[in-house]
Amino acid sequence: MLLVQSVEGLPPVTGGDDLAAVVAPALRELRWPDGSTGVREGDVVVVASKVVAKAERRLVAARSREELEAVIDSQTVRVVAERVRPDGSSLRIVQNPQGLVLAAAGVDTSDVPLGTALLLPEDPDASARTLRRGLDARLGVRPGVVVTDTVGRPWREGVTDIGIGAAGIITLQDHRGRRDGYGRELRVTVVAAVDEIAAAADLVKGKVDGRPVAVVRGMGHLVTREDGDGARVLARPAEDDLFREGTAEAYARGLADGRA
């Protein structure tokens, strides 16, 4: 059985806060349908990257469109796609220093003071590990921890949450080598388990309801004692990315290789 609960009653998070100290009291009071309280081994604590970034003092000045564009530039490793809006601003899909491909490099101007912008955590996996250690010290259990962010997806309307940081959880479930119901061997099926957990948690966290933390119960088979490799392994390597080049670039390379 899969259970997902939002964590209520969290105070606002500000720069320099110890996130584990802020979250632990509310986790301790969390009540489940079976009458139990708190978190236990095998649970997964899912935290929005925004509160992690706020605690890590990732708020920067962005008092004008030009300053905001400069902030996005500072977080851009590679421009994937760009479209100029009618007002002259640009919508950019870029790869950021963490290897994530996001609109505006994940720079966020919602739910922050006017004239500022919030960067993503500098190292989301390290953030997840730190939070996990802090929760262990305060609660006596080592839950899995997932740090999430909201993304759009090619060819799909709407947004969803994915895991950008993780600790103590198997991020990818490799089903290759197993057999389907007809006995055929699975050759390509690798499930992004952390992303599925992030999306499930977002159903109860909410974007504007002040609930940035949720707990997922029922995925204990993915929770590990060691922190593990984190969510960084979910970023597809360049050599495996079939969409890294635009049509013109791919055609030009094909001409050079004698294939077009």
PDB file of C-alpha atoms in Angstrom:
ATOM      1  CA  MET A   1       0.000   0.000   0.000  1.00  0.00           C
ATOM      2  CA  LEU A   2       1.217   3.471  -0.882  1.00  0.00           C
ATOM      3  CA  LEU A   3       0.379   6.314   1.502  1.00  0.00           C
ATOM      4  CA  VAL A   4       1.286   9.954   0.888  1.00  0.00           C
ATOM      5  CA  GLN A   5       0.726  12.692   3.449  1.00  0.00           C
ATOM      6  CA  SER A   6       1.550  16.377   3.455  1.00  0.00           C
ATOM      7  CA  VAL A   7       3.298  17.789   6.510  1.00  0.00           C
ATOM      8  CA  GLU A   8       1.244  20.536   8.105  1.00  0.00           C
ATOM      9  CA  GLY A   9       2.169  23.395  10.390  1.00  0.00           C
ATOM     10  CA  LEU A  10       5.631  24.209   9.096  1.00  0.00           C
ATOM     11  CA  PRO A  11       6.847  27.744   9.808  1.00  0.00           C
ATOM     12  CA  PRO A  12       8.273  29.884   6.991  1.00  0.00           C
ATOM     13  CA  VAL A  13      11.855  28.980   6.111  1.00  0.00           C
ATOM     14  CA  THR A  14      14.408  31.784   5.928  1.00  0.00           C
ATOM     15  CA  GLY A  15      18.090  32.074   5.136  1.00  0.00           C
ATOM     16  CA  GLY A  16      20.336  30.198   7.524  1.00  0.00           C
ATOM     17  CA  ASP A  17      17.615  28.012   9.023  1.00  0.00           C
ATOM     18  CA  ASP A  18      18.538  24.455   9.939  1.00  0.00           C
ATOM     19  CA  LEU A  19      15.978  22.718   7.762  1.00  0.00           C
ATOM     20  CA  ALA A  20      16.050  19.488   9.753  1.00  0.00           C
ATOM     21  CA  ALA A  21      15.333  21.439  12.942  1.00  0.00           C
ATOM     22  CA  VAL A  22      12.396  23.174  11.238  1.00  0.00           C
ATOM     23  CA  VAL A  23      10.891  20.006   9.759  1.00  0.00           C
ATOM     24  CA  ALA A  24      11.517  17.422  12.511  1.00  0.00           C
ATOM     25  CA  PRO A  25       8.868  18.632  15.015  1.00  0.00           C
ATOM     26  CA  ALA A  26       6.127  18.501  12.362  1.00  0.00           C
ATOM     27  CA  LEU A  27       7.281  15.077  11.203  1.00  0.00           C
ATOM     28  CA  ARG A  28       7.125  13.845  14.780  1.00  0.00           C
ATOM     29  CA  GLU A  29       3.449  14.856  14.980  1.00  0.00           C
ATOM     30  CA  LEU A  30       2.445  13.391  11.609  1.00  0.00           C
ATOM     31  CA  ARG A  31      -0.574  11.065  12.025  1.00  0.00           C
ATOM     32  CA  TRP A  32      -1.328   8.087   9.785  1.00  0.00           C
ATOM     33  CA  PRO A  33      -4.628   6.287   9.076  1.00  0.00           C
ATOM     34  CA  ASP A  34      -3.571   3.285  11.180  1.00  0.00           C
ATOM     35  CA  GLY A  35      -3.153   5.508  14.230  1.00  0.00           C
ATOM     36  CA  SER A  36       0.648   5.607  14.162  1.00  0.00           C
ATOM     37  CA  THR A  37       2.545   8.873  14.336  1.00  0.00           C
ATOM     38  CA  GLY A  38       5.792  10.263  13.015  1.00  0.00           C
ATOM     39  CA  VAL A  39       8.121   8.755  10.445  1.00  0.00           C
ATOM     40  CA  ARG A  40       9.729   5.345  10.470  1.00  0.00           C
ATOM     41  CA  GLU A  41      12.437   3.458   8.668  1.00  0.00           C
ATOM     42  CA  GLY A  42      11.462   3.007   5.017  1.00  0.00           C
ATOM     43  CA  ASP A  43       9.544   6.274   4.750  1.00  0.00           C
ATOM     44  CA  VAL A  44      10.599   8.896   2.208  1.00  0.00           C
ATOM     45  CA  VAL A  45      10.597  12.580   3.143  1.00  0.00           C
ATOM     46  CA  VAL A  46       9.992  14.702   0.036  1.00  0.00           C
ATOM     47  CA  VAL A  47      10.948  18.386   0.197  1.00  0.00           C
ATOM     48  CA  ALA A  48      10.437  21.154  -2.355  1.00  0.00           C
ATOM     49  CA  SER A  49      13.733  22.627  -3.526  1.00  0.00           C
ATOM     50  CA  LYS A  50      12.418  26.122  -2.815  1.00  0.00           C
ATOM     51  CA  VAL A  51      12.573  25.738   0.972  1.00  0.00           C
ATOM     52  CA  VAL A  52      15.958  24.026   0.712  1.00  0.00           C
ATOM     53  CA  ALA A  53      17.270  26.923  -1.379  1.00  0.00           C
ATOM     54  CA  LYS A  54      15.847  29.497   1.023  1.00  0.00           C
ATOM     55  CA  ALA A  55      17.555  27.823   3.977  1.00  0.00           C
ATOM     56  CA  GLU A  56      20.807  27.745   1.997  1.00  0.00           C
ATOM     57  CA  ARG A  57      20.638  31.493   1.285  1.00  0.00           C
ATOM     58  CA  ARG A  58      20.248  31.133  -2.476  1.00  0.00           C
ATOM     59  CA  LEU A  59      18.210  34.335  -2.769  1.00  0.00           C
ATOM     60  CA  VAL A  60      19.778  36.911  -5.123  1.00  0.00           C
ATOM     61  CA  ALA A  61      18.907  40.388  -6.383  1.00  0.00           C
ATOM     62  CA  ALA A  62      16.839  40.636  -9.580  1.00  0.00           C
ATOM     63  CA  ARG A  63      15.439  44.163  -9.595  1.00  0.00           C
ATOM     64  CA  SER A  64      14.931  44.416 -13.337  1.00  0.00           C
ATOM     65  CA  ARG A  65      14.460  42.233 -16.381  1.00  0.00           C
ATOM     66  CA  GLU A  66      18.127  42.764 -17.217  1.00  0.00           C
ATOM     67  CA  GLU A  67      19.237  41.644 -13.755  1.00  0.00           C
ATOM     68  CA  LEU A  68      17.009  38.596 -13.949  1.00  0.00           C
ATOM     69  CA  GLU A  69      18.413  37.671 -17.367  1.00  0.00           C
ATOM     70  CA  ALA A  70      21.918  38.038 -15.921  1.00  0.00           C
ATOM     71  CA  VAL A  71      21.010  35.720 -13.060  1.00  0.00           C
ATOM     72  CA  ILE A  72      19.747  33.118 -15.534  1.00  0.00           C
ATOM     73  CA  ASP A  73      22.961  33.569 -17.553  1.00  0.00           C
ATOM     74  CA  SER A  74      24.992  32.831 -14.428  1.00  0.00           C
ATOM     75  CA  GLN A  75      23.169  29.514 -14.032  1.00  0.00           C
ATOM     76  CA  THR A  76      23.365  28.492 -17.700  1.00  0.00           C
ATOM     77  CA  VAL A  77      25.834  25.947 -19.005  1.00  0.00           C
ATOM     78  CA  ARG A  78      24.131  25.319 -22.354  1.00  0.00           C
ATOM     79  CA  VAL A  79      21.123  26.820 -24.108  1.00  0.00           C
ATOM     80  CA  VAL A  80      18.832  24.045 -25.308  1.00  0.00           C
ATOM     81  CA  ALA A  81      16.040  26.180 -26.805  1.00  0.00           C
ATOM     82  CA  GLU A  82      15.007  29.826 -26.785  1.00  0.00           C
ATOM     83  CA  ARG A  83      11.944  31.799 -27.821  1.00  0.00           C
ATOM     84  CA  VAL A  84      11.532  35.582 -27.689  1.00  0.00           C
ATOM     85  CA  ARG A  85       8.204  36.710 -26.223  1.00  0.00           C
ATOM     86  CA  PRO A  86       6.198  39.661 -27.625  1.00  0.00           C
ATOM     87  CA  ASP A  87       7.370  41.873 -24.733  1.00  0.00           C
ATOM     88  CA  GLY A  88      10.999  41.310 -25.692  1.00  0.00           C
ATOM     89  CA  SER A  89      11.832  38.921 -22.874  1.00  0.00           C
ATOM     90  CA  SER A  90      12.998  35.441 -23.707  1.00  0.00           C
ATOM     91  CA  LEU A  91      11.911  31.982 -22.664  1.00  0.00           C
ATOM     92  CA  ARG A  92      15.020  29.875 -22.359  1.00  0.00           C
ATOM     93  CA  ILE A  93      15.325  26.148 -21.772  1.00  0.00           C
ATOM     94  CA  VAL A  94      18.860  25.608 -20.550  1.00  0.00           C
ATOM     95  CA  GLN A  95      21.136  23.139 -18.861  1.00  0.00           C
ATOM     96  CA  ASN A  96      22.281  24.384 -15.474  1.00  0.00           C
ATOM     97  CA  PRO A  97      25.467  23.565 -13.518  1.00  0.00           C
ATOM     98  CA  GLN A  98      23.764  20.588 -11.847  1.00  0.00           C
ATOM     99  CA  GLY A  99      23.152  19.016 -15.259  1.00  0.00           C
ATOM    100  CA  LEU A 100      19.400  19.663 -15.167  1.00  0.00           C
ATOM    101  CA  VAL A 101      17.554  20.934 -18.259  1.00  0.00           C
ATOM    102  CA  LEU A 102      14.997  23.475 -17.064  1.00  0.00           C
ATOM    103  CA  ALA A 103      13.181  26.620 -18.064  1.00  0.00           C
ATOM    104  CA  ALA A 104      15.174  29.673 -16.936  1.00  0.00           C
ATOM    105  CA  ALA A 105      17.797  27.392 -15.346  1.00  0.00           C
ATOM    106  CA  GLY A 106      15.401  26.759 -12.472  1.00  0.00           C
ATOM    107  CA  VAL A 107      15.614  30.409 -11.348  1.00  0.00           C
ATOM    108  CA  ASP A 108      12.368  31.187  -9.504  1.00  0.00           C
ATOM    109  CA  THR A 109      10.716  34.548  -8.843  1.00  0.00           C
ATOM    110  CA  SER A 110       7.531  33.252  -7.200  1.00  0.00           C
ATOM    111  CA  ASP A 111       6.975  33.356  -3.440  1.00  0.00           C
ATOM    112  CA  VAL A 112      10.075  35.489  -2.878  1.00  0.00           C
ATOM    113  CA  PRO A 113      10.391  39.207  -2.048  1.00  0.00           C
ATOM    114  CA  LEU A 114       9.885  41.620  -4.940  1.00  0.00           C
ATOM    115  CA  GLY A 115      13.156  42.349  -6.708  1.00  0.00           C
ATOM    116  CA  THR A 116      14.737  39.005  -5.868  1.00  0.00           C
ATOM    117  CA  ALA A 117      15.071  35.570  -7.433  1.00  0.00           C
ATOM    118  CA  LEU A 118      15.789  32.176  -5.947  1.00  0.00           C
ATOM    119  CA  LEU A 119      18.427  29.848  -7.340  1.00  0.00           C
ATOM    120  CA  LEU A 120      18.228  26.088  -6.998  1.00  0.00           C
ATOM    121  CA  PRO A 121      20.347  24.491  -4.266  1.00  0.00           C
ATOM    122  CA  GLU A 122      23.966  24.440  -5.355  1.00  0.00           C
ATOM    123  CA  ASP A 123      24.228  20.673  -4.797  1.00  0.00           C
ATOM    124  CA  PRO A 124      20.775  19.118  -4.274  1.00  0.00           C
ATOM    125  CA  ASP A 125      22.193  15.679  -3.490  1.00  0.00           C
ATOM    126  CA  ALA A 126      24.375  17.167  -0.748  1.00  0.00           C
ATOM    127  CA  SER A 127      21.321  19.038   0.545  1.00  0.00           C
ATOM    128  CA  ALA A 128      19.390  15.760   0.714  1.00  0.00           C
ATOM    129  CA  ARG A 129      22.230  14.063   2.579  1.00  0.00           C
ATOM    130  CA  THR A 130      22.484  16.904   5.077  1.00  0.00           C
ATOM    131  CA  LEU A 131      18.740  16.855   5.733  1.00  0.00           C
ATOM    132  CA  ARG A 132      18.797  13.085   6.158  1.00  0.00           C
ATOM    133  CA  ARG A 133      21.573  13.268   8.747  1.00  0.00           C
ATOM    134  CA  GLY A 134      19.731  16.017  10.588  1.00  0.00           C
ATOM    135  CA  LEU A 135      16.479  14.061  10.689  1.00  0.00           C
ATOM    136  CA  ASP A 136      18.297  10.957  11.876  1.00  0.00           C
ATOM    137  CA  ALA A 137      19.859  12.941  14.729  1.00  0.00           C
ATOM    138  CA  ARG A 138      16.503  14.376  15.817  1.00  0.00           C
ATOM    139  CA  LEU A 139      14.108  11.511  15.114  1.00  0.00           C
ATOM    140  CA  GLY A 140      16.276   8.420  15.429  1.00  0.00           C
ATOM    141  CA  VAL A 141      15.324   7.104  11.972  1.00  0.00           C
ATOM    142  CA  ARG A 142      16.977   7.431   8.576  1.00  0.00           C
ATOM    143  CA  PRO A 143      14.226   8.040   6.027  1.00  0.00           C
ATOM    144  CA  GLY A 144      14.966   8.399   2.374  1.00  0.00           C
ATOM    145  CA  VAL A 145      15.040  12.054   1.320  1.00  0.00           C
ATOM    146  CA  VAL A 146      14.083  13.504  -2.061  1.00  0.00           C
ATOM    147  CA  VAL A 147      14.484  17.167  -3.040  1.00  0.00           C
ATOM    148  CA  THR A 148      12.088  18.116  -5.833  1.00  0.00           C
ATOM    149  CA  ASP A 149      11.600  20.795  -8.451  1.00  0.00           C
ATOM    150  CA  THR A 150       8.818  21.464 -10.943  1.00  0.00           C
ATOM    151  CA  VAL A 151       9.503  20.990 -14.646  1.00  0.00           C
ATOM    152  CA  GLY A 152       7.726  21.010 -17.986  1.00  0.00           C
ATOM    153  CA  ARG A 153       8.240  18.167 -20.455  1.00  0.00           C
ATOM    154  CA  PRO A 154       8.686  18.036 -24.221  1.00  0.00           C
ATOM    155  CA  TRP A 155       5.520  17.017 -26.053  1.00  0.00           C
ATOM    156  CA  ARG A 156       3.409  17.181 -22.868  1.00  0.00           C
ATOM    157  CA  GLU A 157       1.314  20.033 -21.529  1.00  0.00           C
ATOM    158  CA  GLY A 158       1.458  20.900 -17.854  1.00  0.00           C
ATOM    159  CA  VAL A 159       4.188  20.538 -15.280  1.00  0.00           C
ATOM    160  CA  THR A 160       5.148  17.860 -12.796  1.00  0.00           C
ATOM    161  CA  ASP A 161       7.669  17.411 -10.007  1.00  0.00           C
ATOM    162  CA  ILE A 162      10.904  15.467 -10.389  1.00  0.00           C
ATOM    163  CA  GLY A 163      13.665  14.567  -7.971  1.00  0.00           C
ATOM    164  CA  ILE A 164      16.731  16.786  -8.326  1.00  0.00           C
ATOM    165  CA  GLY A 165      18.379  15.590  -5.115  1.00  0.00           C
ATOM    166  CA  ALA A 166      18.190  12.316  -3.225  1.00  0.00           C
ATOM    167  CA  ALA A 167      19.753  10.461  -0.318  1.00  0.00           C
ATOM    168  CA  GLY A 168      19.137   6.966   0.969  1.00  0.00           C
ATOM    169  CA  ILE A 169      16.981   5.850  -1.910  1.00  0.00           C
ATOM    170  CA  ILE A 170      17.435   3.840  -5.108  1.00  0.00           C
ATOM    171  CA  THR A 171      16.909   6.427  -7.814  1.00  0.00           C
ATOM    172  CA  LEU A 172      16.622   4.078 -10.788  1.00  0.00           C
ATOM    173  CA  GLN A 173      14.879   0.694 -10.773  1.00  0.00           C
ATOM    174  CA  ASP A 174      16.544  -1.417 -13.430  1.00  0.00           C
ATOM    175  CA  HIS A 175      14.132  -4.032 -14.795  1.00  0.00           C
ATOM    176  CA  ARG A 176      16.393  -5.127 -17.635  1.00  0.00           C
ATOM    177  CA  GLY A 177      16.841  -8.877 -17.694  1.00  0.00           C
ATOM    178  CA  ARG A 178      13.426  -9.583 -16.164  1.00  0.00           C
ATOM    179  CA  ARG A 179      10.691 -11.329 -18.111  1.00  0.00           C
ATOM    180  CA  ASP A 180       7.293  -9.931 -19.029  1.00  0.00           C
ATOM    181  CA  GLY A 181       4.030 -11.874 -18.817  1.00  0.00           C
ATOM    182  CA  TYR A 182       4.815 -13.547 -22.145  1.00  0.00           C
ATOM    183  CA  GLY A 183       8.327 -14.579 -21.173  1.00  0.00           C
ATOM    184  CA  ARG A 184      10.089 -11.935 -23.223  1.00  0.00           C
ATOM    185  CA  GLU A 185      13.173 -10.372 -21.706  1.00  0.00           C
ATOM    186  CA  LEU A 186      12.992  -6.659 -20.837  1.00  0.00           C
ATOM    187  CA  ARG A 187      15.909  -4.848 -22.469  1.00  0.00           C
ATOM    188  CA  VAL A 188      15.364  -1.118 -21.948  1.00  0.00           C
ATOM    189  CA  THR A 189      13.052  -0.661 -18.948  1.00  0.00           C
ATOM    190  CA  VAL A 190      14.707   1.456 -16.262  1.00  0.00           C
ATOM    191  CA  VAL A 191      12.188   3.253 -14.038  1.00  0.00           C
ATOM    192  CA  ALA A 192      12.952   6.709 -12.628  1.00  0.00           C
ATOM    193  CA  ALA A 193      11.660   5.786  -9.178  1.00  0.00           C
ATOM    194  CA  VAL A 194      12.689   9.068  -7.553  1.00  0.00           C
ATOM    195  CA  ASP A 195      10.730  11.072 -10.126  1.00  0.00           C
ATOM    196  CA  GLU A 196       7.643   8.942  -9.558  1.00  0.00           C
ATOM    197  CA  ILE A 197       7.903   9.481  -5.798  1.00  0.00           C
ATOM    198  CA  ALA A 198       8.356  13.229  -6.364  1.00  0.00           C
ATOM    199  CA  ALA A 199       5.240  13.390  -8.536  1.00  0.00           C
ATOM    200  CA  ALA A 200       3.176  11.391  -6.051  1.00  0.00           C
ATOM    201  CA  ALA A 201       4.228  13.686  -3.208  1.00  0.00           C
ATOM    202  CA  ASP A 202       3.332  16.767  -5.230  1.00  0.00           C
ATOM    203  CA  LEU A 203      -0.292  15.648  -5.301  1.00  0.00           C
ATOM    204  CA  VAL A 204      -0.528  16.517  -1.603  1.00  0.00           C
ATOM    205  CA  LYS A 205       2.161  19.183  -1.252  1.00  0.00           C
ATOM    206  CA  GLY A 206       0.522  21.765  -3.487  1.00  0.00           C
ATOM    207  CA  LYS A 207       2.162  24.662  -5.314  1.00  0.00           C
ATOM    208  CA  VAL A 208       0.633  27.577  -3.432  1.00  0.00           C
ATOM    209  CA  ASP A 209      -0.755  26.090  -0.231  1.00  0.00           C
ATOM    210  CA  GLY A 210       2.306  26.430   1.976  1.00  0.00           C
ATOM    211  CA  ARG A 211       2.925  22.687   2.198  1.00  0.00           C
ATOM    212  CA  PRO A 212       6.464  22.119   0.875  1.00  0.00           C
ATOM    213  CA  VAL A 213       7.045  18.751   2.581  1.00  0.00           C
ATOM    214  CA  ALA A 214       5.340  15.374   2.261  1.00  0.00           C
ATOM    215  CA  VAL A 215       6.055  11.847   3.443  1.00  0.00           C
ATOM    216  CA  VAL A 216       5.637   8.785   1.246  1.00  0.00           C
ATOM    217  CA  ARG A 217       5.115   5.427   2.951  1.00  0.00           C
ATOM    218  CA  GLY A 218       5.156   2.097   1.166  1.00  0.00           C
ATOM    219  CA  MET A 219       8.368   2.434  -0.851  1.00  0.00           C
ATOM    220  CA  GLY A 220      10.647   0.949   1.799  1.00  0.00           C
ATOM    221  CA  HIS A 221      12.089  -1.532  -0.695  1.00  0.00           C
ATOM    222  CA  LEU A 222      13.829   1.433  -2.327  1.00  0.00           C
ATOM    223  CA  VAL A 223      15.168   3.023   0.864  1.00  0.00           C
ATOM    224  CA  THR A 224      18.797   2.193   1.673  1.00  0.00           C
ATOM    225  CA  ARG A 225      20.998   2.567   4.720  1.00  0.00           C
ATOM    226  CA  GLU A 226      23.711   4.253   2.671  1.00  0.00           C
ATOM    227  CA  ASP A 227      23.036   7.622   1.053  1.00  0.00           C
ATOM    228  CA  GLY A 228      23.785   6.266  -2.427  1.00  0.00           C
ATOM    229  CA  ASP A 229      24.575   8.053  -5.671  1.00  0.00           C
ATOM    230  CA  GLY A 230      21.780  10.626  -5.443  1.00  0.00           C
ATOM    231  CA  ALA A 231      19.613  12.056  -8.191  1.00  0.00           C
ATOM    232  CA  ARG A 232      22.513  13.253 -10.329  1.00  0.00           C
ATOM    233  CA  VAL A 233      22.553   9.861 -12.060  1.00  0.00           C
ATOM    234  CA  LEU A 234      19.148  10.695 -13.558  1.00  0.00           C
ATOM    235  CA  ALA A 235      20.666  13.326 -15.863  1.00  0.00           C
ATOM    236  CA  ARG A 236      21.064  11.654 -19.241  1.00  0.00           C
ATOM    237  CA  PRO A 237      24.673  11.647 -20.505  1.00  0.00           C
ATOM    238  CA  ALA A 238      25.327  13.707 -23.617  1.00  0.00           C
ATOM    239  CA  GLU A 239      26.328  10.665 -25.639  1.00  0.00           C
ATOM    240  CA  ASP A 240      22.914   9.073 -24.983  1.00  0.00           C
ATOM    241  CA  ASP A 241      20.841  12.190 -25.680  1.00  0.00           C
ATOM    242  CA  LEU A 242      19.161  11.803 -29.065  1.00  0.00           C
ATOM    243  CA  PHE A 243      17.674  15.305 -28.845  1.00  0.00           C
ATOM    244  CA  ARG A 244      20.805  17.224 -27.895  1.00  0.00           C
ATOM    245  CA  GLU A 245      21.198  18.636 -31.403  1.00  0.00           C
ATOM    246  CA  GLY A 246      18.615  20.670 -33.291  1.00  0.00           C
ATOM    247  CA  THR A 247      17.454  19.619 -36.743  1.00  0.00           C
ATOM    248  CA  ALA A 248      19.846  21.970 -38.536  1.00  0.00           C
ATOM    249  CA  GLU A 249      22.848  20.827 -36.493  1.00  0.00           C
ATOM    250  CA  ALA A 250      22.015  17.152 -36.957  1.00  0.00           C
ATOM    251  CA  TYR A 251      21.567  17.675 -40.721  1.00  0.00           C
ATOM    252  CA  ALA A 252      24.865  19.544 -40.979  1.00  0.00           C
ATOM    253  CA  ARG A 253      26.675  16.782 -39.109  1.00  0.00           C
ATOM    254  CA  GLY A 254      25.049  14.225 -41.381  1.00  0.00           C
ATOM    255  CA  LEU A 255      26.354  16.096 -44.431  1.00  0.00           C
ATOM    256  CA  ALA A 256      29.841  16.169 -42.940  1.00  0.00           C
ATOM    257  CA  ASP A 257      29.657  12.432 -42.244  1.00  0.00           C
ATOM    258  CA  GLY A 258      28.286  11.676 -45.712  1.00  0.00           C
ATOM    259  CA  ARG A 259      24.973  10.460 -44.302  1.00  0.00           C
ATOM    260  CA  ALA A 260      22.674  13.220 -45.570  1.00  0.00           C
TER     261      ALA A 260
END
